[in-house]
PDB file of C-alpha atoms in Angstrom:
ATOM      1  CA  UNK A 274      10.630 -31.943  20.681  1.00  0.00           C
ATOM      2  CA  UNK A 275       7.880 -29.423  21.303  1.00  0.00           C
ATOM      3  CA  UNK A 276       5.997 -30.042  24.509  1.00  0.00           C
ATOM      4  CA  UNK A 277       2.216 -30.039  24.509  1.00  0.00           C
ATOM      5  CA  UNK A 278       2.284 -27.166  26.973  1.00  0.00           C
ATOM      6  CA  UNK A 279       4.205 -24.986  24.526  1.00  0.00           C
ATOM      7  CA  UNK A 280       1.548 -25.224  21.812  1.00  0.00           C
ATOM      8  CA  UNK A 281      -0.430 -22.112  21.096  1.00  0.00           C
ATOM      9  CA  UNK A 282      -3.317 -21.874  18.711  1.00  0.00           C
ATOM     10  CA  UNK A 283      -3.386 -18.832  16.490  1.00  0.00           C
ATOM     11  CA  UNK A 284      -6.599 -17.763  14.858  1.00  0.00           C
ATOM     12  CA  UNK A 285      -6.437 -17.503  11.119  1.00  0.00           C
ATOM     13  CA  UNK A 286      -8.186 -15.035   8.847  1.00  0.00           C
ATOM     14  CA  UNK A 287     -11.906 -14.468   9.272  1.00  0.00           C
ATOM     15  CA  UNK A 288     -14.050 -17.322   8.062  1.00  0.00           C
ATOM     16  CA  UNK A 289     -11.232 -19.894   8.257  1.00  0.00           C
ATOM     17  CA  UNK A 290     -11.658 -22.824  10.606  1.00  0.00           C
ATOM     18  CA  UNK A 291      -8.099 -24.141  10.421  1.00  0.00           C
ATOM     19  CA  UNK A 292      -5.629 -23.299  13.135  1.00  0.00           C
ATOM     20  CA  UNK A 293      -1.879 -22.801  12.900  1.00  0.00           C
ATOM     21  CA  UNK A 294       0.112 -24.067  15.869  1.00  0.00           C
ATOM     22  CA  UNK A 295       3.425 -22.823  17.208  1.00  0.00           C
ATOM     23  CA  UNK A 296       4.756 -26.261  16.337  1.00  0.00           C
ATOM     24  CA  UNK A 297       3.951 -25.632  12.660  1.00  0.00           C
ATOM     25  CA  UNK A 298       5.784 -22.316  12.752  1.00  0.00           C
ATOM     26  CA  UNK A 299       8.861 -23.802  14.400  1.00  0.00           C
ATOM     27  CA  UNK A 300       8.942 -26.669  11.923  1.00  0.00           C
ATOM     28  CA  UNK A 301       8.657 -24.214   9.044  1.00  0.00           C
ATOM     29  CA  UNK A 302      11.520 -22.182  10.537  1.00  0.00           C
ATOM     30  CA  UNK A 303      13.597 -25.367  10.412  1.00  0.00           C
ATOM     31  CA  UNK A 304      12.794 -25.850   6.726  1.00  0.00           C
ATOM     32  CA  UNK A 305       9.953 -28.351   6.955  1.00  0.00           C
ATOM     33  CA  UNK A 306       8.159 -28.101   3.606  1.00  0.00           C
ATOM     34  CA  UNK A 307       4.899 -29.611   4.827  1.00  0.00           C
ATOM     35  CA  UNK A 308       4.586 -27.129   7.686  1.00  0.00           C
ATOM     36  CA  UNK A 309       5.496 -24.232   5.383  1.00  0.00           C
ATOM     37  CA  UNK A 310       2.930 -25.350   2.812  1.00  0.00           C
ATOM     38  CA  UNK A 311       0.278 -25.573   5.522  1.00  0.00           C
ATOM     39  CA  UNK A 312       0.931 -21.996   6.641  1.00  0.00           C
ATOM     40  CA  UNK A 313       1.007 -20.761   3.045  1.00  0.00           C
ATOM     41  CA  UNK A 314      -2.316 -22.446   2.357  1.00  0.00           C
ATOM     42  CA  UNK A 315      -3.992 -20.984   5.426  1.00  0.00           C
ATOM     43  CA  UNK A 316      -2.772 -17.450   4.635  1.00  0.00           C
ATOM     44  CA  UNK A 317      -3.679 -17.523   0.960  1.00  0.00           C
ATOM     45  CA  UNK A 318      -6.955 -15.644   1.509  1.00  0.00           C
ATOM     46  CA  UNK A 319      -5.202 -13.031   3.655  1.00  0.00           C
ATOM     47  CA  UNK A 320      -2.579 -12.448   0.958  1.00  0.00           C
ATOM     48  CA  UNK A 321      -5.273 -12.156  -1.696  1.00  0.00           C
ATOM     49  CA  UNK A 322      -7.156  -9.572   0.388  1.00  0.00           C
ATOM     50  CA  UNK A 323      -4.031  -7.492   0.858  1.00  0.00           C
ATOM     51  CA  UNK A 324      -3.165  -7.886  -2.811  1.00  0.00           C
ATOM     52  CA  UNK A 325      -6.539  -6.484  -3.901  1.00  0.00           C
ATOM     53  CA  UNK A 326      -6.001  -3.325  -1.862  1.00  0.00           C
ATOM     54  CA  UNK A 327      -3.185  -2.238  -4.130  1.00  0.00           C
ATOM     55  CA  UNK A 328      -2.891  -1.782  -7.870  1.00  0.00           C
ATOM     56  CA  UNK A 329       0.633  -1.848  -9.280  1.00  0.00           C
ATOM     57  CA  UNK A 330       0.498  -0.204 -12.695  1.00  0.00           C
ATOM     58  CA  UNK A 331       2.725  -1.777 -15.332  1.00  0.00           C
ATOM     59  CA  UNK A 332       3.177  -5.025 -13.424  1.00  0.00           C
ATOM     60  CA  UNK A 333       1.663  -8.456 -13.804  1.00  0.00           C
ATOM     61  CA  UNK A 334      -1.251  -9.328 -11.531  1.00  0.00           C
ATOM     62  CA  UNK A 335       0.808 -12.025  -9.827  1.00  0.00           C
ATOM     63  CA  UNK A 336       3.641  -9.657  -8.875  1.00  0.00           C
ATOM     64  CA  UNK A 337       2.069  -8.389  -5.671  1.00  0.00           C
ATOM     65  CA  UNK A 338       0.768 -11.858  -4.874  1.00  0.00           C
ATOM     66  CA  UNK A 339       4.349 -13.090  -4.924  1.00  0.00           C
ATOM     67  CA  UNK A 340       5.368 -10.194  -2.677  1.00  0.00           C
ATOM     68  CA  UNK A 341       2.676 -11.246  -0.221  1.00  0.00           C
ATOM     69  CA  UNK A 342       4.170 -14.722   0.024  1.00  0.00           C
ATOM     70  CA  UNK A 343       7.630 -13.218   0.461  1.00  0.00           C
ATOM     71  CA  UNK A 344       6.258 -11.182   3.349  1.00  0.00           C
ATOM     72  CA  UNK A 345       4.708 -14.295   4.866  1.00  0.00           C
ATOM     73  CA  UNK A 346       7.992 -16.192   4.566  1.00  0.00           C
ATOM     74  CA  UNK A 347       9.779 -13.329   6.307  1.00  0.00           C
ATOM     75  CA  UNK A 348       7.190 -13.523   9.079  1.00  0.00           C
ATOM     76  CA  UNK A 349       7.769 -17.255   9.468  1.00  0.00           C
ATOM     77  CA  UNK A 350      11.550 -16.886   9.636  1.00  0.00           C
ATOM     78  CA  UNK A 351      11.610 -13.957  12.049  1.00  0.00           C
ATOM     79  CA  UNK A 352       8.678 -14.796  14.330  1.00  0.00           C
ATOM     80  CA  UNK A 353       9.572 -15.130  18.010  1.00  0.00           C
ATOM     81  CA  UNK A 354       6.691 -16.018  20.288  1.00  0.00           C
ATOM     82  CA  UNK A 355       8.486 -14.442  23.271  1.00  0.00           C
ATOM     83  CA  UNK A 356       8.812 -11.045  21.559  1.00  0.00           C
ATOM     84  CA  UNK A 357       6.056 -10.722  18.969  1.00  0.00           C
ATOM     85  CA  UNK A 358       2.302 -10.579  19.169  1.00  0.00           C
ATOM     86  CA  UNK A 359       0.291 -13.573  18.012  1.00  0.00           C
ATOM     87  CA  UNK A 360       1.545 -14.943  14.718  1.00  0.00           C
ATOM     88  CA  UNK A 361      -1.610 -13.949  12.843  1.00  0.00           C
ATOM     89  CA  UNK A 362      -1.096 -10.273  13.683  1.00  0.00           C
ATOM     90  CA  UNK A 363       2.623 -10.443  12.967  1.00  0.00           C
ATOM     91  CA  UNK A 364       2.188 -12.307   9.671  1.00  0.00           C
ATOM     92  CA  UNK A 365      -0.447  -9.909   8.329  1.00  0.00           C
ATOM     93  CA  UNK A 366       1.753  -6.952   9.245  1.00  0.00           C
ATOM     94  CA  UNK A 367       4.718  -8.484   7.375  1.00  0.00           C
ATOM     95  CA  UNK A 368       2.553  -9.275   4.349  1.00  0.00           C
ATOM     96  CA  UNK A 369       1.133  -5.759   4.222  1.00  0.00           C
ATOM     97  CA  UNK A 370       4.515  -4.050   4.670  1.00  0.00           C
ATOM     98  CA  UNK A 371       6.135  -6.221   2.001  1.00  0.00           C
ATOM     99  CA  UNK A 372       3.445  -5.322  -0.516  1.00  0.00           C
ATOM    100  CA  UNK A 373       3.622  -1.596   0.294  1.00  0.00           C
ATOM    101  CA  UNK A 374       7.420  -1.633   0.041  1.00  0.00           C
ATOM    102  CA  UNK A 375       7.235  -3.420  -3.300  1.00  0.00           C
ATOM    103  CA  UNK A 376       4.746  -0.882  -4.605  1.00  0.00           C
ATOM    104  CA  UNK A 377       6.894   2.079  -3.562  1.00  0.00           C
ATOM    105  CA  UNK A 378      10.107   0.496  -4.910  1.00  0.00           C
ATOM    106  CA  UNK A 379       8.493  -0.462  -8.211  1.00  0.00           C
ATOM    107  CA  UNK A 380       7.070   3.004  -8.636  1.00  0.00           C
ATOM    108  CA  UNK A 381      10.266   4.843  -7.803  1.00  0.00           C
ATOM    109  CA  UNK A 382      12.608   2.686  -9.868  1.00  0.00           C
ATOM    110  CA  UNK A 383      10.641   2.120 -13.051  1.00  0.00           C
ATOM    111  CA  UNK A 384       7.887   4.675 -13.379  1.00  0.00           C
ATOM    112  CA  UNK A 385       9.386   8.100 -12.757  1.00  0.00           C
ATOM    113  CA  UNK A 386       7.468   9.649 -15.664  1.00  0.00           C
ATOM    114  CA  UNK A 387       4.121   7.930 -15.256  1.00  0.00           C
ATOM    115  CA  UNK A 388       1.024   8.811 -13.273  1.00  0.00           C
ATOM    116  CA  UNK A 389       1.446   9.951  -9.714  1.00  0.00           C
ATOM    117  CA  UNK A 390      -1.626   8.259  -8.306  1.00  0.00           C
ATOM    118  CA  UNK A 391      -3.349   5.020  -9.263  1.00  0.00           C
ATOM    119  CA  UNK A 392      -6.519   3.833  -7.603  1.00  0.00           C
ATOM    120  CA  UNK A 393      -8.025   0.370  -7.893  1.00  0.00           C
ATOM    121  CA  UNK A 394     -11.633   1.585  -7.975  1.00  0.00           C
ATOM    122  CA  UNK A 395     -12.522   5.177  -7.222  1.00  0.00           C
ATOM    123  CA  UNK A 396     -11.031   8.277  -5.642  1.00  0.00           C
ATOM    124  CA  UNK A 397     -12.993  10.470  -3.306  1.00  0.00           C
ATOM    125  CA  UNK A 398     -11.564  13.977  -3.382  1.00  0.00           C
ATOM    126  CA  UNK A 399     -12.576  17.445  -2.370  1.00  0.00           C
ATOM    127  CA  UNK A 400     -16.149  18.678  -2.504  1.00  0.00           C
ATOM    128  CA  UNK A 401     -15.838  19.457  -6.229  1.00  0.00           C
ATOM    129  CA  UNK A 402     -14.357  16.016  -7.000  1.00  0.00           C
ATOM    130  CA  UNK A 403     -16.778  13.590  -5.446  1.00  0.00           C
ATOM    131  CA  UNK A 404     -15.956  10.666  -7.687  1.00  0.00           C
ATOM    132  CA  UNK A 405     -12.882   9.986  -9.757  1.00  0.00           C
ATOM    133  CA  UNK A 406     -12.805   6.862 -11.910  1.00  0.00           C
ATOM    134  CA  UNK A 407     -10.074   7.719 -14.399  1.00  0.00           C
ATOM    135  CA  UNK A 408      -6.960   5.543 -14.071  1.00  0.00           C
ATOM    136  CA  UNK A 409      -4.452   8.302 -13.465  1.00  0.00           C
ATOM    137  CA  UNK A 410      -3.569  11.781 -12.308  1.00  0.00           C
ATOM    138  CA  UNK A 411      -0.857  13.397 -14.428  1.00  0.00           C
ATOM    139  CA  UNK A 412       1.701  15.338 -12.401  1.00  0.00           C
ATOM    140  CA  UNK A 413       4.506  17.365 -13.916  1.00  0.00           C
ATOM    141  CA  UNK A 414       7.652  15.183 -13.829  1.00  0.00           C
ATOM    142  CA  UNK A 415       6.282  13.112 -10.919  1.00  0.00           C
ATOM    143  CA  UNK A 416       7.390  10.206  -8.847  1.00  0.00           C
ATOM    144  CA  UNK A 417       4.576   7.668  -8.961  1.00  0.00           C
ATOM    145  CA  UNK A 418       2.594   7.146  -5.777  1.00  0.00           C
ATOM    146  CA  UNK A 419       0.439   4.069  -5.689  1.00  0.00           C
ATOM    147  CA  UNK A 420      -2.421   4.330  -3.244  1.00  0.00           C
ATOM    148  CA  UNK A 421      -4.144   1.344  -1.719  1.00  0.00           C
ATOM    149  CA  UNK A 422      -7.874   1.729  -1.276  1.00  0.00           C
ATOM    150  CA  UNK A 423      -7.473   1.726   2.482  1.00  0.00           C
ATOM    151  CA  UNK A 424      -5.404   4.911   2.200  1.00  0.00           C
ATOM    152  CA  UNK A 425      -7.870   6.885   0.122  1.00  0.00           C
ATOM    153  CA  UNK A 426     -10.032   8.262   2.915  1.00  0.00           C
ATOM    154  CA  UNK A 427      -7.057   8.961   5.174  1.00  0.00           C
ATOM    155  CA  UNK A 428      -5.268  10.778   2.385  1.00  0.00           C
ATOM    156  CA  UNK A 429      -8.365  12.784   1.515  1.00  0.00           C
ATOM    157  CA  UNK A 430      -8.669  14.037   5.088  1.00  0.00           C
ATOM    158  CA  UNK A 431      -4.959  14.801   5.212  1.00  0.00           C
ATOM    159  CA  UNK A 432      -5.079  16.853   2.011  1.00  0.00           C
ATOM    160  CA  UNK A 433      -8.155  18.810   3.080  1.00  0.00           C
ATOM    161  CA  UNK A 434      -6.449  19.747   6.353  1.00  0.00           C
ATOM    162  CA  UNK A 435      -2.929  20.397   5.025  1.00  0.00           C
ATOM    163  CA  UNK A 436      -3.184  21.906   1.535  1.00  0.00           C
ATOM    164  CA  UNK A 437      -3.438  25.643   1.011  1.00  0.00           C
ATOM    165  CA  UNK A 438      -6.271  27.089  -1.045  1.00  0.00           C
ATOM    166  CA  UNK A 439      -4.045  27.297  -4.123  1.00  0.00           C
ATOM    167  CA  UNK A 440      -2.752  23.760  -3.599  1.00  0.00           C
ATOM    168  CA  UNK A 441      -6.326  22.472  -3.377  1.00  0.00           C
ATOM    169  CA  UNK A 442      -7.234  24.186  -6.632  1.00  0.00           C
ATOM    170  CA  UNK A 443      -4.144  22.832  -8.373  1.00  0.00           C
ATOM    171  CA  UNK A 444      -4.802  19.350  -7.049  1.00  0.00           C
ATOM    172  CA  UNK A 445      -8.392  19.574  -8.288  1.00  0.00           C
ATOM    173  CA  UNK A 446      -7.237  20.317 -11.825  1.00  0.00           C
ATOM    174  CA  UNK A 447      -4.595  17.602 -11.633  1.00  0.00           C
ATOM    175  CA  UNK A 448      -7.437  15.207 -10.893  1.00  0.00           C
ATOM    176  CA  UNK A 449      -9.064  16.487 -14.065  1.00  0.00           C
ATOM    177  CA  UNK A 450      -5.851  15.646 -15.933  1.00  0.00           C
ATOM    178  CA  UNK A 451      -4.940  19.240 -16.738  1.00  0.00           C
ATOM    179  CA  UNK A 452      -1.294  19.875 -17.609  1.00  0.00           C
ATOM    180  CA  UNK A 453       0.581  22.356 -15.450  1.00  0.00           C
ATOM    181  CA  UNK A 454       0.430  24.853 -18.339  1.00  0.00           C
ATOM    182  CA  UNK A 455      -3.360  24.508 -18.566  1.00  0.00           C
ATOM    183  CA  UNK A 456      -3.649  24.910 -14.792  1.00  0.00           C
ATOM    184  CA  UNK A 457      -1.546  28.079 -14.942  1.00  0.00           C
ATOM    185  CA  UNK A 458      -3.807  29.525 -17.653  1.00  0.00           C
ATOM    186  CA  UNK A 459      -6.984  28.520 -15.809  1.00  0.00           C
ATOM    187  CA  UNK A 460      -5.882  30.014 -12.484  1.00  0.00           C
ATOM    188  CA  UNK A 461      -4.132  33.007 -14.070  1.00  0.00           C
ATOM    189  CA  UNK A 462      -0.840  32.099 -12.467  1.00  0.00           C
ATOM    190  CA  UNK A 463       2.642  31.656 -13.896  1.00  0.00           C
ATOM    191  CA  UNK A 464       3.727  28.147 -14.939  1.00  0.00           C
ATOM    192  CA  UNK A 465       6.629  28.408 -12.504  1.00  0.00           C
ATOM    193  CA  UNK A 466       4.282  29.087  -9.601  1.00  0.00           C
ATOM    194  CA  UNK A 467       2.088  26.138 -10.571  1.00  0.00           C
ATOM    195  CA  UNK A 468       5.133  23.910 -10.929  1.00  0.00           C
ATOM    196  CA  UNK A 469       6.318  24.893  -7.438  1.00  0.00           C
ATOM    197  CA  UNK A 470       2.836  24.257  -6.065  1.00  0.00           C
ATOM    198  CA  UNK A 471       2.789  20.775  -7.600  1.00  0.00           C
ATOM    199  CA  UNK A 472       6.162  20.016  -6.036  1.00  0.00           C
ATOM    200  CA  UNK A 473       4.815  21.042  -2.612  1.00  0.00           C
ATOM    201  CA  UNK A 474       1.763  18.801  -3.070  1.00  0.00           C
ATOM    202  CA  UNK A 475       3.976  15.886  -4.084  1.00  0.00           C
ATOM    203  CA  UNK A 476       6.226  16.413  -1.067  1.00  0.00           C
ATOM    204  CA  UNK A 477       3.285  16.506   1.338  1.00  0.00           C
ATOM    205  CA  UNK A 478       1.803  13.314  -0.117  1.00  0.00           C
ATOM    206  CA  UNK A 479       5.144  11.494  -0.088  1.00  0.00           C
ATOM    207  CA  UNK A 480       5.816  12.527   3.505  1.00  0.00           C
ATOM    208  CA  UNK A 481       2.364  11.354   4.547  1.00  0.00           C
ATOM    209  CA  UNK A 482       2.747   8.008   2.792  1.00  0.00           C
ATOM    210  CA  UNK A 483       6.181   7.556   4.333  1.00  0.00           C
ATOM    211  CA  UNK A 484       4.719   8.125   7.791  1.00  0.00           C
ATOM    212  CA  UNK A 485       1.912   5.660   7.029  1.00  0.00           C
ATOM    213  CA  UNK A 486       4.306   2.896   5.957  1.00  0.00           C
ATOM    214  CA  UNK A 487       6.450   3.342   9.076  1.00  0.00           C
ATOM    215  CA  UNK A 488       3.475   2.819  11.395  1.00  0.00           C
TER     216      UNK A 488
END
């Protein structure tokens, strides 16, 4: 039995009046379907919001939605009120991390030769690239990086501060969907030098995204 004193109310997502109690979480941890369904229902809007932040190219629209529910189930099973923050914070963190992990895994395993960046709406780049609405940026032999909209501004600032002048120029032409051969001709550089520059850009972006996911 759960004593009345042990109950804690956890605020749900903005605009939702319902409350999830510690009792609901503990019942769900024990396999109670009604309690689990209640939590799933209350977090549906949160999962949808997180789902819209990411675009997984080549996958069905429900794929990331399913990942969000997997993340929520993981939160339910592993939540410990004596160790974790409030359940709302913990659950949203698990949902977000599950979706990001799914995106990175999907990209790495199945889309080695596709676009290296996919944005849901628009990309804000350097001063010359103020708006980018095309669906892809073609890298030479890339590993796909899928960027959620919340990462766009952070990534922009990171690239401005950490790319060399040549890397910025190469990245600009990548955004314009130039091939590495066309970039080499445009910048009067050798294809090998452009290829090496692209690899450095890729490495910097991957390292940054890896740091972001670990936070």
